[in-house]
């Protein structure tokens, strides 16, 4: 028995003109224009089979779109978001969304690729590509501290001046101590690196005490004068200053130091007064990063201490001295690039931003 022709589709008020515009527009997607044509033909009483033949679709597809129009009107003819087909979002829009705090309903402090992908209804890889392109890393967190030193401007100008325009016939040295270096011995030998595998070490270790490394970095050359001591009181610091003075006999010395109490002890000050060829320049409070020996401390930590195994404090001290000897054989200076004005401008910007919160 032949299928009976479907009854003519009843159009909603004003839809005929809108449907005609969709079929004639050069900017409308072809699929939407084709569906509009199906509805117009159906409204004229054309059978589903005849419509399918005219528009080049299957009869079930024609029935689907005429039913969709009957239920939802013209809006029902538009494409729906499909679960397996993420929509396209501009990378700038992704970064803009990343810089905003996640909604409270998620209960998280920052975005992950999967959560933001779900939130924006795009693929995980799309989020990852956008983050790589713009250098956005929501999982990272750094700390900062504002200097409240009342002499901030003078101290920044003084220290930076030594770095960028050092005095003639004088030596500039950055002096500090790296305290509480642990002599840790692993309970099993380290497994060496292999192709496809990093070096591995056991989590278990034995503590053999601690040591303090005093160091003076010569700004012009990168030469390091160092000493390992059991404690880091003013007595040990003063002994190290005497060692530095002996290493540079007869030369005027400018020492950059932070504001640690041992550096300002009365006995240290008394010795400095007795040695007028040595001048001290203090960094601002909470700004020990301005002391370039901190850069060198980071290097020795990464290259000799962090992955080292030490059977005793003397073993630790010997390996530190060996590193210093090797460093001085291949030494190089660190280049300071920021002017005092640039640093102070950044500091003022941070203070202004902090005041807004």
mmCIF file of C-alpha atoms in Angstrom:
data_model
loop_
_atom_site.group_PDB
_atom_site.id
_atom_site.type_symbol
_atom_site.label_atom_id
_atom_site.label_comp_id
_atom_site.label_asym_id
_atom_site.label_seq_id
_atom_site.Cartn_x
_atom_site.Cartn_y
_atom_site.Cartn_z
ATOM 1 C CA UNK A 1 0.000 0.000 0.000
ATOM 2 C CA UNK A 2 1.431 3.366 -1.061
ATOM 3 C CA UNK A 3 2.330 5.982 1.587
ATOM 4 C CA UNK A 4 -0.287 8.677 1.942
ATOM 5 C CA UNK A 5 0.948 12.217 1.178
ATOM 6 C CA UNK A 6 1.695 14.183 4.346
ATOM 7 C CA UNK A 7 -0.691 17.070 5.036
ATOM 8 C CA UNK A 8 0.562 20.546 4.183
ATOM 9 C CA UNK A 9 2.811 22.045 6.861
ATOM 10 C CA UNK A 10 1.284 25.057 8.614
ATOM 11 C CA UNK A 11 3.706 28.001 8.780
ATOM 12 C CA UNK A 12 3.822 30.412 11.693
ATOM 13 C CA UNK A 13 2.981 34.059 11.172
ATOM 14 C CA UNK A 14 5.707 35.907 9.282
ATOM 15 C CA UNK A 15 7.800 32.789 8.691
ATOM 16 C CA UNK A 16 7.172 32.503 4.968
ATOM 17 C CA UNK A 17 9.034 35.729 4.219
ATOM 18 C CA UNK A 18 11.862 34.764 6.575
ATOM 19 C CA UNK A 19 12.162 31.314 5.006
ATOM 20 C CA UNK A 20 12.270 32.805 1.519
ATOM 21 C CA UNK A 21 15.076 35.153 2.597
ATOM 22 C CA UNK A 22 17.031 32.185 3.950
ATOM 23 C CA UNK A 23 16.746 30.311 0.644
ATOM 24 C CA UNK A 24 17.902 33.346 -1.354
ATOM 25 C CA UNK A 25 20.653 34.679 0.905
ATOM 26 C CA UNK A 26 24.260 34.274 -0.229
ATOM 27 C CA UNK A 27 25.577 34.478 3.341
ATOM 28 C CA UNK A 28 23.431 31.768 4.928
ATOM 29 C CA UNK A 29 24.976 28.329 5.324
ATOM 30 C CA UNK A 30 23.880 25.912 2.609
ATOM 31 C CA UNK A 31 22.418 23.438 5.106
ATOM 32 C CA UNK A 32 20.127 26.051 6.667
ATOM 33 C CA UNK A 33 18.986 27.292 3.243
ATOM 34 C CA UNK A 34 18.176 23.713 2.221
ATOM 35 C CA UNK A 35 16.097 23.126 5.359
ATOM 36 C CA UNK A 36 14.190 26.363 4.751
ATOM 37 C CA UNK A 37 13.382 25.100 1.252
ATOM 38 C CA UNK A 38 12.111 21.797 2.700
ATOM 39 C CA UNK A 39 9.708 23.672 4.998
ATOM 40 C CA UNK A 40 8.455 25.910 2.178
ATOM 41 C CA UNK A 41 7.791 22.917 -0.088
ATOM 42 C CA UNK A 42 6.069 21.076 2.759
ATOM 43 C CA UNK A 43 3.857 24.109 3.419
ATOM 44 C CA UNK A 44 2.743 23.933 -0.211
ATOM 45 C CA UNK A 45 1.491 20.356 0.218
ATOM 46 C CA UNK A 46 4.380 18.689 -1.646
ATOM 47 C CA UNK A 47 4.846 15.078 -0.495
ATOM 48 C CA UNK A 48 7.870 14.077 1.543
ATOM 49 C CA UNK A 49 9.044 11.762 -1.236
ATOM 50 C CA UNK A 50 8.845 14.543 -3.824
ATOM 51 C CA UNK A 51 10.639 16.994 -1.516
ATOM 52 C CA UNK A 52 13.423 14.461 -0.931
ATOM 53 C CA UNK A 53 13.847 14.098 -4.682
ATOM 54 C CA UNK A 54 13.940 17.864 -5.267
ATOM 55 C CA UNK A 55 16.422 18.774 -2.517
ATOM 56 C CA UNK A 56 18.598 15.664 -2.807
ATOM 57 C CA UNK A 57 17.976 14.285 0.682
ATOM 58 C CA UNK A 58 16.504 11.090 2.053
ATOM 59 C CA UNK A 59 12.821 10.962 2.953
ATOM 60 C CA UNK A 60 13.544 10.397 6.694
ATOM 61 C CA UNK A 61 15.724 13.524 6.707
ATOM 62 C CA UNK A 62 12.918 15.561 5.149
ATOM 63 C CA UNK A 63 10.517 14.271 7.808
ATOM 64 C CA UNK A 64 13.024 15.160 10.543
ATOM 65 C CA UNK A 65 13.291 18.807 9.451
ATOM 66 C CA UNK A 66 9.593 19.375 8.896
ATOM 67 C CA UNK A 67 8.896 17.888 12.343
ATOM 68 C CA UNK A 68 11.628 20.063 13.863
ATOM 69 C CA UNK A 69 9.997 23.172 12.354
ATOM 70 C CA UNK A 70 6.571 22.106 13.605
ATOM 71 C CA UNK A 71 7.913 21.889 17.166
ATOM 72 C CA UNK A 72 10.436 24.748 17.315
ATOM 73 C CA UNK A 73 9.867 27.028 14.370
ATOM 74 C CA UNK A 74 12.762 28.468 12.343
ATOM 75 C CA UNK A 75 15.140 28.225 15.333
ATOM 76 C CA UNK A 76 14.750 24.449 15.145
ATOM 77 C CA UNK A 77 16.334 24.452 11.678
ATOM 78 C CA UNK A 78 19.676 25.687 12.986
ATOM 79 C CA UNK A 79 22.540 23.349 13.893
ATOM 80 C CA UNK A 80 22.700 22.167 17.475
ATOM 81 C CA UNK A 81 25.963 21.725 19.391
ATOM 82 C CA UNK A 82 27.014 18.098 19.082
ATOM 83 C CA UNK A 83 28.599 16.300 22.074
ATOM 84 C CA UNK A 84 31.477 14.883 20.051
ATOM 85 C CA UNK A 85 32.246 18.017 18.097
ATOM 86 C CA UNK A 86 33.801 20.820 20.179
ATOM 87 C CA UNK A 87 33.044 24.303 18.992
ATOM 88 C CA UNK A 88 35.801 26.595 17.776
ATOM 89 C CA UNK A 89 36.899 29.337 20.198
ATOM 90 C CA UNK A 90 39.519 31.991 19.438
ATOM 91 C CA UNK A 91 42.762 31.592 21.405
ATOM 92 C CA UNK A 92 42.479 35.132 22.713
ATOM 93 C CA UNK A 93 39.052 34.329 24.129
ATOM 94 C CA UNK A 94 40.502 31.247 25.821
ATOM 95 C CA UNK A 95 43.275 33.296 27.426
ATOM 96 C CA UNK A 96 40.778 35.949 28.529
ATOM 97 C CA UNK A 97 38.699 33.243 30.209
ATOM 98 C CA UNK A 98 41.818 31.773 31.821
ATOM 99 C CA UNK A 99 42.721 35.107 33.426
ATOM 100 C CA UNK A 100 39.367 35.228 35.214
ATOM 101 C CA UNK A 101 38.844 33.253 38.422
ATOM 102 C CA UNK A 102 36.828 30.042 37.937
ATOM 103 C CA UNK A 103 33.179 30.254 39.055
ATOM 104 C CA UNK A 104 32.635 29.340 42.710
ATOM 105 C CA UNK A 105 30.532 26.345 41.701
ATOM 106 C CA UNK A 106 33.718 24.532 40.606
ATOM 107 C CA UNK A 107 35.378 24.931 43.999
ATOM 108 C CA UNK A 108 38.878 25.402 42.542
ATOM 109 C CA UNK A 109 41.445 28.193 42.759
ATOM 110 C CA UNK A 110 42.628 28.074 39.145
ATOM 111 C CA UNK A 111 41.808 26.485 35.803
ATOM 112 C CA UNK A 112 43.053 23.152 34.531
ATOM 113 C CA UNK A 113 42.983 22.331 30.821
ATOM 114 C CA UNK A 114 40.177 19.824 31.279
ATOM 115 C CA UNK A 115 38.012 22.049 33.455
ATOM 116 C CA UNK A 116 38.336 25.080 31.181
ATOM 117 C CA UNK A 117 37.726 22.890 28.117
ATOM 118 C CA UNK A 118 34.533 21.627 29.707
ATOM 119 C CA UNK A 119 33.524 25.157 30.730
ATOM 120 C CA UNK A 120 34.057 26.574 27.219
ATOM 121 C CA UNK A 121 32.905 23.388 25.454
ATOM 122 C CA UNK A 122 36.101 22.984 23.438
ATOM 123 C CA UNK A 123 38.753 20.291 23.270
ATOM 124 C CA UNK A 124 41.507 19.888 25.880
ATOM 125 C CA UNK A 125 44.150 20.230 23.163
ATOM 126 C CA UNK A 126 42.690 23.590 22.093
ATOM 127 C CA UNK A 127 43.137 24.953 25.612
ATOM 128 C CA UNK A 128 46.692 23.597 25.804
ATOM 129 C CA UNK A 129 47.633 25.171 22.442
ATOM 130 C CA UNK A 130 46.264 28.566 23.486
ATOM 131 C CA UNK A 131 48.167 28.463 26.767
ATOM 132 C CA UNK A 132 51.401 27.542 24.997
ATOM 133 C CA UNK A 133 50.947 30.293 22.408
ATOM 134 C CA UNK A 134 50.460 33.008 25.033
ATOM 135 C CA UNK A 135 52.733 31.562 27.729
ATOM 136 C CA UNK A 136 49.892 31.156 30.231
ATOM 137 C CA UNK A 137 50.567 28.699 33.101
ATOM 138 C CA UNK A 138 47.701 28.775 35.630
ATOM 139 C CA UNK A 139 49.240 26.010 37.765
ATOM 140 C CA UNK A 140 52.339 28.083 38.577
ATOM 141 C CA UNK A 141 52.556 30.391 41.571
ATOM 142 C CA UNK A 142 55.375 32.670 42.687
ATOM 143 C CA UNK A 143 55.710 34.765 45.807
ATOM 144 C CA UNK A 144 56.673 38.393 46.256
ATOM 145 C CA UNK A 145 57.296 40.787 49.101
ATOM 146 C CA UNK A 146 57.267 44.563 49.094
ATOM 147 C CA UNK A 147 60.218 46.385 50.602
ATOM 148 C CA UNK A 148 59.156 48.888 53.238
ATOM 149 C CA UNK A 149 62.675 50.232 53.652
ATOM 150 C CA UNK A 150 62.452 54.017 54.212
ATOM 151 C CA UNK A 151 65.742 54.354 52.319
ATOM 152 C CA UNK A 152 64.590 52.227 49.375
ATOM 153 C CA UNK A 153 65.400 54.769 46.650
ATOM 154 C CA UNK A 154 68.858 55.569 47.996
ATOM 155 C CA UNK A 155 69.810 51.916 48.483
ATOM 156 C CA UNK A 156 68.554 50.778 45.068
ATOM 157 C CA UNK A 157 70.382 53.648 43.389
ATOM 158 C CA UNK A 158 73.561 52.896 45.343
ATOM 159 C CA UNK A 159 73.688 49.144 44.643
ATOM 160 C CA UNK A 160 72.672 49.391 40.989
ATOM 161 C CA UNK A 161 75.250 52.138 40.517
ATOM 162 C CA UNK A 162 77.958 49.733 41.705
ATOM 163 C CA UNK A 163 76.804 47.131 39.178
ATOM 164 C CA UNK A 164 76.402 49.394 36.149
ATOM 165 C CA UNK A 165 79.155 51.930 36.886
ATOM 166 C CA UNK A 166 81.669 50.318 39.248
ATOM 167 C CA UNK A 167 84.300 52.609 40.772
ATOM 168 C CA UNK A 168 87.727 52.583 39.160
ATOM 169 C CA UNK A 169 90.648 50.933 40.952
ATOM 170 C CA UNK A 170 88.276 49.143 43.328
ATOM 171 C CA UNK A 171 86.669 45.706 43.567
ATOM 172 C CA UNK A 172 82.915 45.197 43.992
ATOM 173 C CA UNK A 173 81.995 42.003 45.861
ATOM 174 C CA UNK A 174 78.575 40.543 46.637
ATOM 175 C CA UNK A 175 78.734 38.848 50.038
ATOM 176 C CA UNK A 176 76.267 36.532 51.771
ATOM 177 C CA UNK A 177 75.887 33.142 53.415
ATOM 178 C CA UNK A 178 73.893 30.060 52.419
ATOM 179 C CA UNK A 179 72.979 28.484 55.733
ATOM 180 C CA UNK A 180 71.589 25.127 56.839
ATOM 181 C CA UNK A 181 72.989 23.121 53.910
ATOM 182 C CA UNK A 182 72.194 19.536 54.844
ATOM 183 C CA UNK A 183 74.664 16.685 54.491
ATOM 184 C CA UNK A 184 72.218 14.024 53.292
ATOM 185 C CA UNK A 185 73.305 10.494 52.476
ATOM 186 C CA UNK A 186 70.917 8.252 50.534
ATOM 187 C CA UNK A 187 70.283 4.757 51.865
ATOM 188 C CA UNK A 188 70.794 3.212 48.421
ATOM 189 C CA UNK A 189 73.016 4.116 45.459
ATOM 190 C CA UNK A 190 71.577 6.431 42.816
ATOM 191 C CA UNK A 191 70.380 4.678 39.663
ATOM 192 C CA UNK A 192 72.111 6.286 36.662
ATOM 193 C CA UNK A 193 70.310 7.965 33.803
ATOM 194 C CA UNK A 194 69.448 5.741 30.828
ATOM 195 C CA UNK A 195 67.882 6.429 27.427
ATOM 196 C CA UNK A 196 64.246 7.222 28.157
ATOM 197 C CA UNK A 197 64.779 7.249 31.937
ATOM 198 C CA UNK A 198 66.043 10.035 34.230
ATOM 199 C CA UNK A 199 68.490 9.354 37.035
ATOM 200 C CA UNK A 200 66.666 8.023 40.096
ATOM 201 C CA UNK A 201 67.382 8.011 43.801
ATOM 202 C CA UNK A 202 65.711 6.544 46.850
ATOM 203 C CA UNK A 203 63.443 8.736 48.932
ATOM 204 C CA UNK A 204 65.089 7.552 52.153
ATOM 205 C CA UNK A 205 68.143 9.339 53.500
ATOM 206 C CA UNK A 206 70.329 9.813 56.563
ATOM 207 C CA UNK A 207 71.087 13.223 58.046
ATOM 208 C CA UNK A 208 74.692 13.959 58.959
ATOM 209 C CA UNK A 209 74.397 17.573 60.092
ATOM 210 C CA UNK A 210 74.521 20.952 58.361
ATOM 211 C CA UNK A 211 77.025 23.481 57.091
ATOM 212 C CA UNK A 212 76.983 27.164 56.168
ATOM 213 C CA UNK A 213 78.632 28.439 53.009
ATOM 214 C CA UNK A 214 79.959 32.006 53.103
ATOM 215 C CA UNK A 215 80.686 33.418 49.650
ATOM 216 C CA UNK A 216 81.940 36.639 48.060
ATOM 217 C CA UNK A 217 81.268 37.001 44.329
ATOM 218 C CA UNK A 218 83.505 39.423 42.420
ATOM 219 C CA UNK A 219 81.089 41.297 40.158
ATOM 220 C CA UNK A 220 83.594 42.097 37.400
ATOM 221 C CA UNK A 221 84.911 38.557 36.887
ATOM 222 C CA UNK A 222 82.639 36.056 38.653
ATOM 223 C CA UNK A 223 85.505 34.876 40.889
ATOM 224 C CA UNK A 224 84.215 33.391 44.157
ATOM 225 C CA UNK A 225 85.906 33.413 47.551
ATOM 226 C CA UNK A 226 84.209 30.896 49.822
ATOM 227 C CA UNK A 227 84.375 29.263 53.229
ATOM 228 C CA UNK A 228 82.334 26.557 54.952
ATOM 229 C CA UNK A 229 81.598 26.926 58.655
ATOM 230 C CA UNK A 230 79.502 25.055 61.199
ATOM 231 C CA UNK A 231 77.509 28.124 62.276
ATOM 232 C CA UNK A 232 76.516 31.504 60.857
ATOM 233 C CA UNK A 233 76.875 33.921 63.759
ATOM 234 C CA UNK A 234 78.666 37.253 63.625
ATOM 235 C CA UNK A 235 81.881 35.506 64.703
ATOM 236 C CA UNK A 236 81.910 33.301 61.599
ATOM 237 C CA UNK A 237 80.897 36.211 59.387
ATOM 238 C CA UNK A 238 83.687 38.423 60.708
ATOM 239 C CA UNK A 239 86.227 35.645 60.180
ATOM 240 C CA UNK A 240 85.042 35.370 56.581
ATOM 241 C CA UNK A 241 85.345 39.129 56.016
ATOM 242 C CA UNK A 242 88.942 38.916 57.183
ATOM 243 C CA UNK A 243 89.493 36.083 54.687
ATOM 244 C CA UNK A 244 88.057 38.236 51.883
ATOM 245 C CA UNK A 245 90.217 41.202 52.873
ATOM 246 C CA UNK A 246 93.283 38.948 52.802
ATOM 247 C CA UNK A 247 92.329 37.695 49.310
ATOM 248 C CA UNK A 248 92.400 41.305 48.013
ATOM 249 C CA UNK A 249 95.383 42.899 49.821
ATOM 250 C CA UNK A 250 95.739 46.656 49.483
ATOM 251 C CA UNK A 251 92.671 47.051 47.246
ATOM 252 C CA UNK A 252 89.613 49.157 47.955
ATOM 253 C CA UNK A 253 86.624 46.849 48.399
ATOM 254 C CA UNK A 254 82.916 47.624 48.042
ATOM 255 C CA UNK A 255 80.808 44.901 49.670
ATOM 256 C CA UNK A 256 77.130 44.453 48.745
ATOM 257 C CA UNK A 257 75.284 42.748 51.613
ATOM 258 C CA UNK A 258 71.743 42.213 52.882
ATOM 259 C CA UNK A 259 70.423 43.267 56.267
ATOM 260 C CA UNK A 260 70.987 40.052 58.236
ATOM 261 C CA UNK A 261 71.700 40.846 61.901
ATOM 262 C CA UNK A 262 75.179 39.295 61.862
ATOM 263 C CA UNK A 263 76.190 41.712 59.090
ATOM 264 C CA UNK A 264 75.472 44.689 61.362
ATOM 265 C CA UNK A 265 76.844 43.357 64.628
ATOM 266 C CA UNK A 266 78.835 45.944 66.657
ATOM 267 C CA UNK A 267 82.015 43.881 66.405
ATOM 268 C CA UNK A 268 81.636 43.677 62.633
ATOM 269 C CA UNK A 269 81.080 47.441 62.476
ATOM 270 C CA UNK A 270 84.119 48.019 64.683
ATOM 271 C CA UNK A 271 86.327 45.947 62.391
ATOM 272 C CA UNK A 272 85.009 47.789 59.316
ATOM 273 C CA UNK A 273 85.843 51.131 60.941
ATOM 274 C CA UNK A 274 89.383 49.878 61.450
ATOM 275 C CA UNK A 275 89.608 48.953 57.762
ATOM 276 C CA UNK A 276 88.549 52.084 55.843
ATOM 277 C CA UNK A 277 89.472 50.541 52.487
ATOM 278 C CA UNK A 278 86.345 48.370 52.848
ATOM 279 C CA UNK A 279 82.956 50.024 52.248
ATOM 280 C CA UNK A 280 79.618 48.285 52.813
ATOM 281 C CA UNK A 281 76.511 48.838 50.680
ATOM 282 C CA UNK A 282 73.299 47.333 52.040
ATOM 283 C CA UNK A 283 70.469 46.173 49.794
ATOM 284 C CA UNK A 284 66.968 47.363 50.761
ATOM 285 C CA UNK A 285 65.114 45.217 53.274
ATOM 286 C CA UNK A 286 63.185 42.329 51.664
ATOM 287 C CA UNK A 287 65.291 42.780 48.520
ATOM 288 C CA UNK A 288 68.143 40.304 48.909
ATOM 289 C CA UNK A 289 67.532 39.412 45.230
ATOM 290 C CA UNK A 290 69.564 42.516 44.443
ATOM 291 C CA UNK A 291 72.633 40.719 45.790
ATOM 292 C CA UNK A 292 74.105 38.909 42.781
ATOM 293 C CA UNK A 293 75.728 36.199 44.882
ATOM 294 C CA UNK A 294 72.193 34.798 45.236
ATOM 295 C CA UNK A 295 72.399 33.853 41.544
ATOM 296 C CA UNK A 296 75.549 31.886 42.233
ATOM 297 C CA UNK A 297 73.954 30.209 45.261
ATOM 298 C CA UNK A 298 71.221 28.973 42.935
ATOM 299 C CA UNK A 299 73.827 27.504 40.589
ATOM 300 C CA UNK A 300 75.729 25.596 43.272
ATOM 301 C CA UNK A 301 72.432 24.324 44.695
ATOM 302 C CA UNK A 302 71.342 22.905 41.326
ATOM 303 C CA UNK A 303 74.712 21.603 40.174
ATOM 304 C CA UNK A 304 76.383 20.297 43.330
ATOM 305 C CA UNK A 305 74.080 20.142 46.349
ATOM 306 C CA UNK A 306 70.530 19.153 45.379
ATOM 307 C CA UNK A 307 71.481 15.830 43.777
ATOM 308 C CA UNK A 308 74.582 15.217 45.863
ATOM 309 C CA UNK A 309 75.097 12.510 48.466
ATOM 310 C CA UNK A 310 77.237 13.364 51.476
ATOM 311 C CA UNK A 311 78.478 10.892 54.066
ATOM 312 C CA UNK A 312 79.374 13.614 56.574
ATOM 313 C CA UNK A 313 79.674 17.373 57.013
ATOM 314 C CA UNK A 314 83.395 17.262 56.090
ATOM 315 C CA UNK A 315 82.417 15.382 52.918
ATOM 316 C CA UNK A 316 79.823 18.064 52.131
ATOM 317 C CA UNK A 317 82.345 20.848 52.738
ATOM 318 C CA UNK A 318 84.966 19.143 50.557
ATOM 319 C CA UNK A 319 82.519 18.854 47.660
ATOM 320 C CA UNK A 320 81.476 22.490 48.031
ATOM 321 C CA UNK A 321 85.138 23.552 47.926
ATOM 322 C CA UNK A 322 85.661 21.354 44.854
ATOM 323 C CA UNK A 323 82.763 23.093 43.127
ATOM 324 C CA UNK A 324 84.200 26.526 43.968
ATOM 325 C CA UNK A 325 87.576 25.508 42.517
ATOM 326 C CA UNK A 326 85.924 24.252 39.344
ATOM 327 C CA UNK A 327 83.768 27.362 39.094
ATOM 328 C CA UNK A 328 86.755 29.682 39.380
ATOM 329 C CA UNK A 329 88.511 27.775 36.586
ATOM 330 C CA UNK A 330 85.612 28.500 34.227
ATOM 331 C CA UNK A 331 84.201 31.615 35.931
ATOM 332 C CA UNK A 332 82.165 34.269 34.182
ATOM 333 C CA UNK A 333 80.478 37.439 35.433
ATOM 334 C CA UNK A 334 76.739 37.966 35.663
ATOM 335 C CA UNK A 335 75.454 40.956 33.711
ATOM 336 C CA UNK A 336 73.096 43.310 35.537
ATOM 337 C CA UNK A 337 70.687 44.983 33.099
ATOM 338 C CA UNK A 338 68.013 46.820 35.111
ATOM 339 C CA UNK A 339 68.561 50.487 35.904
ATOM 340 C CA UNK A 340 67.565 51.944 39.265
ATOM 341 C CA UNK A 341 64.714 53.854 37.607
ATOM 342 C CA UNK A 342 63.321 50.663 36.065
ATOM 343 C CA UNK A 343 63.385 48.850 39.418
ATOM 344 C CA UNK A 344 61.790 51.746 41.277
ATOM 345 C CA UNK A 345 59.132 52.147 38.602
ATOM 346 C CA UNK A 346 58.215 48.458 38.955
ATOM 347 C CA UNK A 347 58.133 48.802 42.739
ATOM 348 C CA UNK A 348 55.806 51.788 42.521
ATOM 349 C CA UNK A 349 53.553 49.867 40.120
ATOM 350 C CA UNK A 350 53.351 46.951 42.569
ATOM 351 C CA UNK A 351 52.531 49.249 45.476
ATOM 352 C CA UNK A 352 49.781 50.943 43.458
ATOM 353 C CA UNK A 353 48.334 47.557 42.502
ATOM 354 C CA UNK A 354 48.501 46.367 46.111
ATOM 355 C CA UNK A 355 46.737 49.505 47.352
ATOM 356 C CA UNK A 356 43.857 48.775 44.975
ATOM 357 C CA UNK A 357 43.234 45.496 46.824
#
